[in-house]
Amino acid sequence: MPEKSQNNYHFETLVIHAGQEPDPTTGAVMTPIYQTSTYVQAGPAQHKGYEYSRTDNPTRKALEDCLAALEGVPYGLAFASGMAAIDTIFKLLAPGDHVIASNDVYGGTFRLADKVWANYGIAFSWVDVSSLDAIRAAIRPATRLIWLETPTNPRLGLADVAAVVGLANDAKRSDGRRPLIVVDNTFASPALQQPLRLGADLAIHSTTKYLGGHSDVVGGAVMTGDEALFQRLKFLQNAAGAVPGPQDCFLVLRGLKTLALRMERHCSNAQQIAEFLADHAQVATVNYPGLPSHPQYDLARRQMRGPGGMISVILNGGAEAGKRFVSHTRLFQLAESLGGVESLIEHPYSMTHASLAASDLAVDPGLVRLSVGIEHVDDLLDDLRQALVAK
């Protein structure tokens, strides 16, 4: 960074400069891709901070420092995928520990929790995280984590992060420990929401989504202001080895440079599309934090700098109408994932959330999820108009 504390720079400046000094050898403005597995040492254990690229890599370090700055904390870790980041956080747990998590959650998170970690003696309670009473009632002496998605995937519910932190503090045990608050900040991105500034312990991202922003890379990240937590997670990262390669880190760094600009357009487009859908005769329900009809609309205005680019809807006609809708869009491409510059549409029940179908957390079969891109909004609206009336 230039000669000024990064805490004094605006977000739009941090996404371009944080963690990214010009290359000291050549003066290159862009962070080099350090495509190397190992590093020469002057003597045994005498190196320049890098010994093996599973442990550290300069391109990855630049990304980690930038991501940490965007969440307003000192520490960041980059992972090979969002699921690798989630799995590493679950490795903080021990048999007998208890986790409270959202009952409206990404299917991959549920699959990992229910089909993998539950086999190792970790108990999970799936609750409505928009309800403080529901969270309070679920807390046990063994509760080690409270896992929040806000907005949730795919119904776009919100959790009051600061209030949940207060519940965790109230549940502090005699040994001084309290449940850790983890926030999956993927849907909002740090451009719209910084949960660590609200008291959360860990923020997690799929960098595949808004941070990378171009649907050309898979990655994950965890940020924290707690040095002890960071050191433990870094040990687990190095021990298990789920790290991204330098090319992937470079692509996320490149995508980050336009994050602030992209999120402005995502929000603007999504707001107009949500308002259009809310007034359409074929649409029964619209879930979008930027609409006054959203149950946590006031919280969204207080906790987020913008309502985001994600919308979910249920059409009149239910599942069949929803499948017909997603099959007839042209600009909105039928695909999993989200947060890219292009608009995507999907049917969560049969796609991203299929792992929930046989559980109590099953998504409504009629629900459709839209990731609104940065195309011209009039073209997107025309595409939705024709798809809504297609036979």
PDB file of N, CA and C in Angstrom, residues 232-321:
ATOM      1  N   ARG A 232      -4.366 -21.287  14.459  1.00  0.00           N
ATOM      2  CA  ARG A 232      -4.903 -22.644  14.457  1.00  0.00           C
ATOM      3  C   ARG A 232      -5.403 -23.029  13.071  1.00  0.00           C
ATOM      4  N   LEU A 233      -6.116 -22.112  12.416  1.00  0.00           N
ATOM      5  CA  LEU A 233      -6.619 -22.395  11.078  1.00  0.00           C
ATOM      6  C   LEU A 233      -5.485 -22.534  10.073  1.00  0.00           C
ATOM      7  N   LYS A 234      -4.442 -21.735  10.222  1.00  0.00           N
ATOM      8  CA  LYS A 234      -3.309 -21.842   9.312  1.00  0.00           C
ATOM      9  C   LYS A 234      -2.607 -23.186   9.497  1.00  0.00           C
ATOM     10  N   PHE A 235      -2.491 -23.641  10.737  1.00  0.00           N
ATOM     11  CA  PHE A 235      -1.923 -24.964  10.978  1.00  0.00           C
ATOM     12  C   PHE A 235      -2.761 -26.042  10.285  1.00  0.00           C
ATOM     13  N   LEU A 236      -4.085 -25.950  10.441  1.00  0.00           N
ATOM     14  CA  LEU A 236      -4.967 -26.938   9.816  1.00  0.00           C
ATOM     15  C   LEU A 236      -4.892 -26.861   8.296  1.00  0.00           C
ATOM     16  N   GLN A 237      -4.810 -25.635   7.756  1.00  0.00           N
ATOM     17  CA  GLN A 237      -4.691 -25.468   6.313  1.00  0.00           C
ATOM     18  C   GLN A 237      -3.424 -26.154   5.804  1.00  0.00           C
ATOM     19  N   ASN A 238      -2.317 -25.921   6.472  1.00  0.00           N
ATOM     20  CA  ASN A 238      -1.054 -26.502   6.047  1.00  0.00           C
ATOM     21  C   ASN A 238      -1.051 -28.018   6.236  1.00  0.00           C
ATOM     22  N   ALA A 239      -1.661 -28.481   7.330  1.00  0.00           N
ATOM     23  CA  ALA A 239      -1.673 -29.917   7.611  1.00  0.00           C
ATOM     24  C   ALA A 239      -2.511 -30.680   6.590  1.00  0.00           C
ATOM     25  N   ALA A 240      -3.671 -30.115   6.226  1.00  0.00           N
ATOM     26  CA  ALA A 240      -4.573 -30.806   5.299  1.00  0.00           C
ATOM     27  C   ALA A 240      -4.282 -30.465   3.843  1.00  0.00           C
ATOM     28  N   GLY A 241      -3.782 -29.264   3.591  1.00  0.00           N
ATOM     29  CA  GLY A 241      -3.276 -28.932   2.263  1.00  0.00           C
ATOM     30  C   GLY A 241      -4.267 -28.460   1.236  1.00  0.00           C
ATOM     31  N   ALA A 242      -5.454 -28.025   1.648  1.00  0.00           N
ATOM     32  CA  ALA A 242      -6.466 -27.593   0.663  1.00  0.00           C
ATOM     33  C   ALA A 242      -6.231 -26.142   0.268  1.00  0.00           C
ATOM     34  N   VAL A 243      -5.123 -25.901  -0.442  1.00  0.00           N
ATOM     35  CA  VAL A 243      -4.733 -24.535  -0.788  1.00  0.00           C
ATOM     36  C   VAL A 243      -4.926 -24.280  -2.279  1.00  0.00           C
ATOM     37  N   PRO A 244      -5.160 -23.023  -2.654  1.00  0.00           N
ATOM     38  CA  PRO A 244      -5.280 -22.689  -4.074  1.00  0.00           C
ATOM     39  C   PRO A 244      -3.911 -22.540  -4.722  1.00  0.00           C
ATOM     40  N   GLY A 245      -3.858 -22.767  -6.025  1.00  0.00           N
ATOM     41  CA  GLY A 245      -2.622 -22.520  -6.750  1.00  0.00           C
ATOM     42  C   GLY A 245      -2.454 -21.039  -7.032  1.00  0.00           C
ATOM     43  N   PRO A 246      -1.245 -20.623  -7.392  1.00  0.00           N
ATOM     44  CA  PRO A 246      -0.970 -19.199  -7.619  1.00  0.00           C
ATOM     45  C   PRO A 246      -1.776 -18.605  -8.780  1.00  0.00           C
ATOM     46  N   GLN A 247      -2.055 -19.395  -9.819  1.00  0.00           N
ATOM     47  CA  GLN A 247      -2.860 -18.876 -10.926  1.00  0.00           C
ATOM     48  C   GLN A 247      -4.265 -18.527 -10.442  1.00  0.00           C
ATOM     49  N   ASP A 248      -4.858 -19.395  -9.613  1.00  0.00           N
ATOM     50  CA  ASP A 248      -6.187 -19.126  -9.067  1.00  0.00           C
ATOM     51  C   ASP A 248      -6.168 -17.871  -8.197  1.00  0.00           C
ATOM     52  N   CYS A 249      -5.126 -17.729  -7.379  1.00  0.00           N
ATOM     53  CA  CYS A 249      -5.026 -16.542  -6.524  1.00  0.00           C
ATOM     54  C   CYS A 249      -4.912 -15.272  -7.370  1.00  0.00           C
ATOM     55  N   PHE A 250      -4.132 -15.339  -8.447  1.00  0.00           N
ATOM     56  CA  PHE A 250      -3.986 -14.192  -9.339  1.00  0.00           C
ATOM     57  C   PHE A 250      -5.340 -13.803  -9.943  1.00  0.00           C
ATOM     58  N   LEU A 251      -6.133 -14.792 -10.352  1.00  0.00           N
ATOM     59  CA  LEU A 251      -7.421 -14.492 -10.964  1.00  0.00           C
ATOM     60  C   LEU A 251      -8.377 -13.827  -9.969  1.00  0.00           C
ATOM     61  N   VAL A 252      -8.357 -14.287  -8.715  1.00  0.00           N
ATOM     62  CA  VAL A 252      -9.211 -13.643  -7.709  1.00  0.00           C
ATOM     63  C   VAL A 252      -8.733 -12.221  -7.445  1.00  0.00           C
ATOM     64  N   LEU A 253      -7.420 -12.029  -7.336  1.00  0.00           N
ATOM     65  CA  LEU A 253      -6.879 -10.677  -7.140  1.00  0.00           C
ATOM     66  C   LEU A 253      -7.298  -9.754  -8.272  1.00  0.00           C
ATOM     67  N   ARG A 254      -7.240 -10.259  -9.510  1.00  0.00           N
ATOM     68  CA  ARG A 254      -7.636  -9.442 -10.647  1.00  0.00           C
ATOM     69  C   ARG A 254      -9.127  -9.100 -10.578  1.00  0.00           C
ATOM     70  N   GLY A 255      -9.936 -10.094 -10.204  1.00  0.00           N
ATOM     71  CA  GLY A 255     -11.366  -9.841 -10.089  1.00  0.00           C
ATOM     72  C   GLY A 255     -11.695  -8.838  -8.998  1.00  0.00           C
ATOM     73  N   LEU A 256     -10.966  -8.888  -7.902  1.00  0.00           N
ATOM     74  CA  LEU A 256     -11.241  -7.988  -6.775  1.00  0.00           C
ATOM     75  C   LEU A 256     -11.137  -6.518  -7.156  1.00  0.00           C
ATOM     76  N   LYS A 257     -10.300  -6.208  -8.122  1.00  0.00           N
ATOM     77  CA  LYS A 257     -10.050  -4.806  -8.451  1.00  0.00           C
ATOM     78  C   LYS A 257     -11.318  -4.083  -8.919  1.00  0.00           C
ATOM     79  N   THR A 258     -12.278  -4.823  -9.446  1.00  0.00           N
ATOM     80  CA  THR A 258     -13.528  -4.193  -9.890  1.00  0.00           C
ATOM     81  C   THR A 258     -14.702  -4.539  -8.981  1.00  0.00           C
ATOM     82  N   LEU A 259     -14.452  -5.133  -7.820  1.00  0.00           N
ATOM     83  CA  LEU A 259     -15.534  -5.583  -6.940  1.00  0.00           C
ATOM     84  C   LEU A 259     -16.481  -4.447  -6.572  1.00  0.00           C
ATOM     85  N   ALA A 260     -15.941  -3.316  -6.143  1.00  0.00           N
ATOM     86  CA  ALA A 260     -16.802  -2.212  -5.712  1.00  0.00           C
ATOM     87  C   ALA A 260     -17.702  -1.735  -6.852  1.00  0.00           C
ATOM     88  N   LEU A 261     -17.140  -1.595  -8.028  1.00  0.00           N
ATOM     89  CA  LEU A 261     -17.932  -1.159  -9.176  1.00  0.00           C
ATOM     90  C   LEU A 261     -18.979  -2.201  -9.558  1.00  0.00           C
ATOM     91  N   ARG A 262     -18.561  -3.470  -9.583  1.00  0.00           N
ATOM     92  CA  ARG A 262     -19.496  -4.526  -9.958  1.00  0.00           C
ATOM     93  C   ARG A 262     -20.662  -4.615  -8.987  1.00  0.00           C
ATOM     94  N   MET A 263     -20.397  -4.507  -7.699  1.00  0.00           N
ATOM     95  CA  MET A 263     -21.469  -4.651  -6.723  1.00  0.00           C
ATOM     96  C   MET A 263     -22.491  -3.526  -6.839  1.00  0.00           C
ATOM     97  N   GLU A 264     -22.037  -2.338  -7.210  1.00  0.00           N
ATOM     98  CA  GLU A 264     -22.993  -1.252  -7.445  1.00  0.00           C
ATOM     99  C   GLU A 264     -23.976  -1.631  -8.548  1.00  0.00           C
ATOM    100  N   ARG A 265     -23.465  -2.203  -9.653  1.00  0.00           N
ATOM    101  CA  ARG A 265     -24.339  -2.574 -10.763  1.00  0.00           C
ATOM    102  C   ARG A 265     -25.187  -3.799 -10.411  1.00  0.00           C
ATOM    103  N   HIS A 266     -24.605  -4.769  -9.723  1.00  0.00           N
ATOM    104  CA  HIS A 266     -25.395  -5.928  -9.287  1.00  0.00           C
ATOM    105  C   HIS A 266     -26.602  -5.465  -8.470  1.00  0.00           C
ATOM    106  N   CYS A 267     -26.353  -4.576  -7.522  1.00  0.00           N
ATOM    107  CA  CYS A 267     -27.437  -4.099  -6.649  1.00  0.00           C
ATOM    108  C   CYS A 267     -28.473  -3.304  -7.435  1.00  0.00           C
ATOM    109  N   SER A 268     -28.011  -2.414  -8.299  1.00  0.00           N
ATOM    110  CA  SER A 268     -28.933  -1.584  -9.073  1.00  0.00           C
ATOM    111  C   SER A 268     -29.805  -2.441  -9.982  1.00  0.00           C
ATOM    112  N   ASN A 269     -29.192  -3.374 -10.701  1.00  0.00           N
ATOM    113  CA  ASN A 269     -29.958  -4.254 -11.580  1.00  0.00           C
ATOM    114  C   ASN A 269     -30.936  -5.120 -10.794  1.00  0.00           C
ATOM    115  N   ALA A 270     -30.453  -5.708  -9.691  1.00  0.00           N
ATOM    116  CA  ALA A 270     -31.302  -6.609  -8.915  1.00  0.00           C
ATOM    117  C   ALA A 270     -32.485  -5.868  -8.300  1.00  0.00           C
ATOM    118  N   GLN A 271     -32.277  -4.633  -7.852  1.00  0.00           N
ATOM    119  CA  GLN A 271     -33.378  -3.859  -7.283  1.00  0.00           C
ATOM    120  C   GLN A 271     -34.483  -3.653  -8.311  1.00  0.00           C
ATOM    121  N   GLN A 272     -34.094  -3.273  -9.517  1.00  0.00           N
ATOM    122  CA  GLN A 272     -35.096  -3.043 -10.556  1.00  0.00           C
ATOM    123  C   GLN A 272     -35.795  -4.337 -10.963  1.00  0.00           C
ATOM    124  N   ILE A 273     -35.049  -5.415 -11.022  1.00  0.00           N
ATOM    125  CA  ILE A 273     -35.647  -6.696 -11.399  1.00  0.00           C
ATOM    126  C   ILE A 273     -36.564  -7.207 -10.294  1.00  0.00           C
ATOM    127  N   ALA A 274     -36.166  -7.053  -9.037  1.00  0.00           N
ATOM    128  CA  ALA A 274     -37.027  -7.486  -7.931  1.00  0.00           C
ATOM    129  C   ALA A 274     -38.343  -6.716  -7.932  1.00  0.00           C
ATOM    130  N   GLU A 275     -38.269  -5.417  -8.173  1.00  0.00           N
ATOM    131  CA  GLU A 275     -39.500  -4.620  -8.225  1.00  0.00           C
ATOM    132  C   GLU A 275     -40.392  -5.050  -9.389  1.00  0.00           C
ATOM    133  N   PHE A 276     -39.792  -5.355 -10.535  1.00  0.00           N
ATOM    134  CA  PHE A 276     -40.557  -5.852 -11.679  1.00  0.00           C
ATOM    135  C   PHE A 276     -41.241  -7.178 -11.347  1.00  0.00           C
ATOM    136  N   LEU A 277     -40.481  -8.100 -10.762  1.00  0.00           N
ATOM    137  CA  LEU A 277     -41.037  -9.414 -10.443  1.00  0.00           C
ATOM    138  C   LEU A 277     -42.140  -9.315  -9.398  1.00  0.00           C
ATOM    139  N   ALA A 278     -41.971  -8.421  -8.426  1.00  0.00           N
ATOM    140  CA  ALA A 278     -42.975  -8.272  -7.376  1.00  0.00           C
ATOM    141  C   ALA A 278     -44.311  -7.808  -7.924  1.00  0.00           C
ATOM    142  N   ASP A 279     -44.298  -7.127  -9.063  1.00  0.00           N
ATOM    143  CA  ASP A 279     -45.528  -6.609  -9.663  1.00  0.00           C
ATOM    144  C   ASP A 279     -46.074  -7.496 -10.778  1.00  0.00           C
ATOM    145  N   HIS A 280     -45.399  -8.624 -11.035  1.00  0.00           N
ATOM    146  CA  HIS A 280     -45.798  -9.457 -12.165  1.00  0.00           C
ATOM    147  C   HIS A 280     -46.878 -10.455 -11.746  1.00  0.00           C
ATOM    148  N   ALA A 281     -47.884 -10.616 -12.577  1.00  0.00           N
ATOM    149  CA  ALA A 281     -49.020 -11.478 -12.242  1.00  0.00           C
ATOM    150  C   ALA A 281     -48.627 -12.942 -12.106  1.00  0.00           C
ATOM    151  N   GLN A 282     -47.534 -13.365 -12.754  1.00  0.00           N
ATOM    152  CA  GLN A 282     -47.129 -14.764 -12.686  1.00  0.00           C
ATOM    153  C   GLN A 282     -46.321 -15.098 -11.435  1.00  0.00           C
ATOM    154  N   VAL A 283     -45.962 -14.084 -10.661  1.00  0.00           N
ATOM    155  CA  VAL A 283     -45.052 -14.282  -9.525  1.00  0.00           C
ATOM    156  C   VAL A 283     -45.820 -14.210  -8.211  1.00  0.00           C
ATOM    157  N   ALA A 284     -45.679 -15.245  -7.395  1.00  0.00           N
ATOM    158  CA  ALA A 284     -46.362 -15.295  -6.096  1.00  0.00           C
ATOM    159  C   ALA A 284     -45.527 -14.662  -4.985  1.00  0.00           C
ATOM    160  N   THR A 285     -44.213 -14.920  -4.981  1.00  0.00           N
ATOM    161  CA  THR A 285     -43.346 -14.477  -3.889  1.00  0.00           C
ATOM    162  C   THR A 285     -42.015 -14.013  -4.449  1.00  0.00           C
ATOM    163  N   VAL A 286     -41.507 -12.898  -3.927  1.00  0.00           N
ATOM    164  CA  VAL A 286     -40.162 -12.435  -4.251  1.00  0.00           C
ATOM    165  C   VAL A 286     -39.392 -12.264  -2.950  1.00  0.00           C
ATOM    166  N   ASN A 287     -38.225 -12.881  -2.879  1.00  0.00           N
ATOM    167  CA  ASN A 287     -37.339 -12.726  -1.726  1.00  0.00           C
ATOM    168  C   ASN A 287     -36.167 -11.841  -2.140  1.00  0.00           C
ATOM    169  N   TYR A 288     -36.124 -10.635  -1.608  1.00  0.00           N
ATOM    170  CA  TYR A 288     -35.034  -9.710  -1.922  1.00  0.00           C
ATOM    171  C   TYR A 288     -34.943  -8.669  -0.820  1.00  0.00           C
ATOM    172  N   PRO A 289     -33.780  -8.516  -0.181  1.00  0.00           N
ATOM    173  CA  PRO A 289     -33.660  -7.601   0.967  1.00  0.00           C
ATOM    174  C   PRO A 289     -33.892  -6.138   0.641  1.00  0.00           C
ATOM    175  N   GLY A 290     -33.894  -5.781  -0.650  1.00  0.00           N
ATOM    176  CA  GLY A 290     -34.122  -4.401  -1.026  1.00  0.00           C
ATOM    177  C   GLY A 290     -35.579  -4.023  -1.188  1.00  0.00           C
ATOM    178  N   LEU A 291     -36.485  -4.974  -1.002  1.00  0.00           N
ATOM    179  CA  LEU A 291     -37.919  -4.689  -1.089  1.00  0.00           C
ATOM    180  C   LEU A 291     -38.488  -4.426   0.302  1.00  0.00           C
ATOM    181  N   PRO A 292     -39.326  -3.413   0.474  1.00  0.00           N
ATOM    182  CA  PRO A 292     -39.949  -3.175   1.782  1.00  0.00           C
ATOM    183  C   PRO A 292     -40.762  -4.361   2.284  1.00  0.00           C
ATOM    184  N   SER A 293     -41.187  -5.244   1.389  1.00  0.00           N
ATOM    185  CA  SER A 293     -41.946  -6.428   1.794  1.00  0.00           C
ATOM    186  C   SER A 293     -41.067  -7.492   2.447  1.00  0.00           C
ATOM    187  N   HIS A 294     -39.751  -7.364   2.325  1.00  0.00           N
ATOM    188  CA  HIS A 294     -38.857  -8.355   2.937  1.00  0.00           C
ATOM    189  C   HIS A 294     -38.972  -8.261   4.460  1.00  0.00           C
ATOM    190  N   PRO A 295     -39.079  -9.400   5.161  1.00  0.00           N
ATOM    191  CA  PRO A 295     -39.302  -9.343   6.623  1.00  0.00           C
ATOM    192  C   PRO A 295     -38.165  -8.704   7.404  1.00  0.00           C
ATOM    193  N   GLN A 296     -36.957  -8.690   6.847  1.00  0.00           N
ATOM    194  CA  GLN A 296     -35.837  -8.018   7.531  1.00  0.00           C
ATOM    195  C   GLN A 296     -35.339  -6.812   6.724  1.00  0.00           C
ATOM    196  N   TYR A 297     -36.257  -6.126   6.088  1.00  0.00           N
ATOM    197  CA  TYR A 297     -35.900  -4.961   5.263  1.00  0.00           C
ATOM    198  C   TYR A 297     -35.157  -3.912   6.088  1.00  0.00           C
ATOM    199  N   ASP A 298     -35.649  -3.615   7.287  1.00  0.00           N
ATOM    200  CA  ASP A 298     -35.001  -2.600   8.123  1.00  0.00           C
ATOM    201  C   ASP A 298     -33.604  -3.048   8.542  1.00  0.00           C
ATOM    202  N   LEU A 299     -33.458  -4.336   8.853  1.00  0.00           N
ATOM    203  CA  LEU A 299     -32.142  -4.866   9.207  1.00  0.00           C
ATOM    204  C   LEU A 299     -31.189  -4.749   8.016  1.00  0.00           C
ATOM    205  N   ALA A 300     -31.679  -5.058   6.820  1.00  0.00           N
ATOM    206  CA  ALA A 300     -30.835  -4.949   5.634  1.00  0.00           C
ATOM    207  C   ALA A 300     -30.315  -3.524   5.470  1.00  0.00           C
ATOM    208  N   ARG A 301     -31.162  -2.546   5.670  1.00  0.00           N
ATOM    209  CA  ARG A 301     -30.748  -1.145   5.520  1.00  0.00           C
ATOM    210  C   ARG A 301     -29.739  -0.755   6.599  1.00  0.00           C
ATOM    211  N   ARG A 302     -29.823  -1.397   7.763  1.00  0.00           N
ATOM    212  CA  ARG A 302     -28.930  -1.074   8.872  1.00  0.00           C
ATOM    213  C   ARG A 302     -27.603  -1.826   8.774  1.00  0.00           C
ATOM    214  N   GLN A 303     -27.640  -3.072   8.310  1.00  0.00           N
ATOM    215  CA  GLN A 303     -26.487  -3.958   8.389  1.00  0.00           C
ATOM    216  C   GLN A 303     -25.694  -4.034   7.080  1.00  0.00           C
ATOM    217  N   MET A 304     -26.348  -3.721   5.969  1.00  0.00           N
ATOM    218  CA  MET A 304     -25.726  -3.856   4.658  1.00  0.00           C
ATOM    219  C   MET A 304     -25.663  -2.502   3.951  1.00  0.00           C
ATOM    220  N   ARG A 305     -24.656  -2.340   3.106  1.00  0.00           N
ATOM    221  CA  ARG A 305     -24.534  -1.111   2.325  1.00  0.00           C
ATOM    222  C   ARG A 305     -25.336  -1.180   1.030  1.00  0.00           C
ATOM    223  N   GLY A 306     -25.873  -2.324   0.732  1.00  0.00           N
ATOM    224  CA  GLY A 306     -26.712  -2.526  -0.440  1.00  0.00           C
ATOM    225  C   GLY A 306     -27.340  -3.894  -0.348  1.00  0.00           C
ATOM    226  N   PRO A 307     -28.471  -4.124  -1.032  1.00  0.00           N
ATOM    227  CA  PRO A 307     -29.206  -5.382  -0.869  1.00  0.00           C
ATOM    228  C   PRO A 307     -28.665  -6.557  -1.661  1.00  0.00           C
ATOM    229  N   GLY A 308     -27.673  -6.344  -2.520  1.00  0.00           N
ATOM    230  CA  GLY A 308     -27.029  -7.441  -3.207  1.00  0.00           C
ATOM    231  C   GLY A 308     -27.637  -7.765  -4.557  1.00  0.00           C
ATOM    232  N   GLY A 309     -27.067  -8.779  -5.193  1.00  0.00           N
ATOM    233  CA  GLY A 309     -27.466  -9.154  -6.538  1.00  0.00           C
ATOM    234  C   GLY A 309     -28.232 -10.452  -6.636  1.00  0.00           C
ATOM    235  N   MET A 310     -28.646 -11.024  -5.508  1.00  0.00           N
ATOM    236  CA  MET A 310     -29.338 -12.308  -5.487  1.00  0.00           C
ATOM    237  C   MET A 310     -30.829 -12.110  -5.210  1.00  0.00           C
ATOM    238  N   ILE A 311     -31.649 -12.829  -5.964  1.00  0.00           N
ATOM    239  CA  ILE A 311     -33.106 -12.807  -5.805  1.00  0.00           C
ATOM    240  C   ILE A 311     -33.595 -14.243  -5.868  1.00  0.00           C
ATOM    241  N   SER A 312     -34.617 -14.576  -5.096  1.00  0.00           N
ATOM    242  CA  SER A 312     -35.313 -15.848  -5.313  1.00  0.00           C
ATOM    243  C   SER A 312     -36.811 -15.580  -5.385  1.00  0.00           C
ATOM    244  N   VAL A 313     -37.495 -16.397  -6.174  1.00  0.00           N
ATOM    245  CA  VAL A 313     -38.921 -16.208  -6.411  1.00  0.00           C
ATOM    246  C   VAL A 313     -39.637 -17.549  -6.430  1.00  0.00           C
ATOM    247  N   ILE A 314     -40.934 -17.502  -6.162  1.00  0.00           N
ATOM    248  CA  ILE A 314     -41.826 -18.635  -6.389  1.00  0.00           C
ATOM    249  C   ILE A 314     -42.933 -18.138  -7.310  1.00  0.00           C
ATOM    250  N   LEU A 315     -43.157 -18.856  -8.388  1.00  0.00           N
ATOM    251  CA  LEU A 315     -44.173 -18.458  -9.346  1.00  0.00           C
ATOM    252  C   LEU A 315     -45.523 -19.053  -8.986  1.00  0.00           C
ATOM    253  N   ASN A 316     -46.579 -18.386  -9.417  1.00  0.00           N
ATOM    254  CA  ASN A 316     -47.893 -19.009  -9.384  1.00  0.00           C
ATOM    255  C   ASN A 316     -47.819 -20.232 -10.311  1.00  0.00           C
ATOM    256  N   GLY A 317     -48.230 -21.357  -9.820  1.00  0.00           N
ATOM    257  CA  GLY A 317     -48.070 -22.589 -10.597  1.00  0.00           C
ATOM    258  C   GLY A 317     -46.992 -23.483 -10.047  1.00  0.00           C
ATOM    259  N   GLY A 318     -46.246 -23.003  -9.042  1.00  0.00           N
ATOM    260  CA  GLY A 318     -45.322 -23.853  -8.303  1.00  0.00           C
ATOM    261  C   GLY A 318     -44.181 -24.421  -9.123  1.00  0.00           C
ATOM    262  N   ALA A 319     -43.869 -25.689  -8.865  1.00  0.00           N
ATOM    263  CA  ALA A 319     -42.669 -26.321  -9.406  1.00  0.00           C
ATOM    264  C   ALA A 319     -42.651 -26.337 -10.933  1.00  0.00           C
ATOM    265  N   GLU A 320     -43.772 -26.691 -11.556  1.00  0.00           N
ATOM    266  CA  GLU A 320     -43.792 -26.772 -13.013  1.00  0.00           C
ATOM    267  C   GLU A 320     -43.593 -25.403 -13.648  1.00  0.00           C
ATOM    268  N   ALA A 321     -44.213 -24.381 -13.062  1.00  0.00           N
ATOM    269  CA  ALA A 321     -44.032 -23.026 -13.578  1.00  0.00           C
ATOM    270  C   ALA A 321     -42.585 -22.577 -13.405  1.00  0.00           C
TER     271      ALA A 321
END
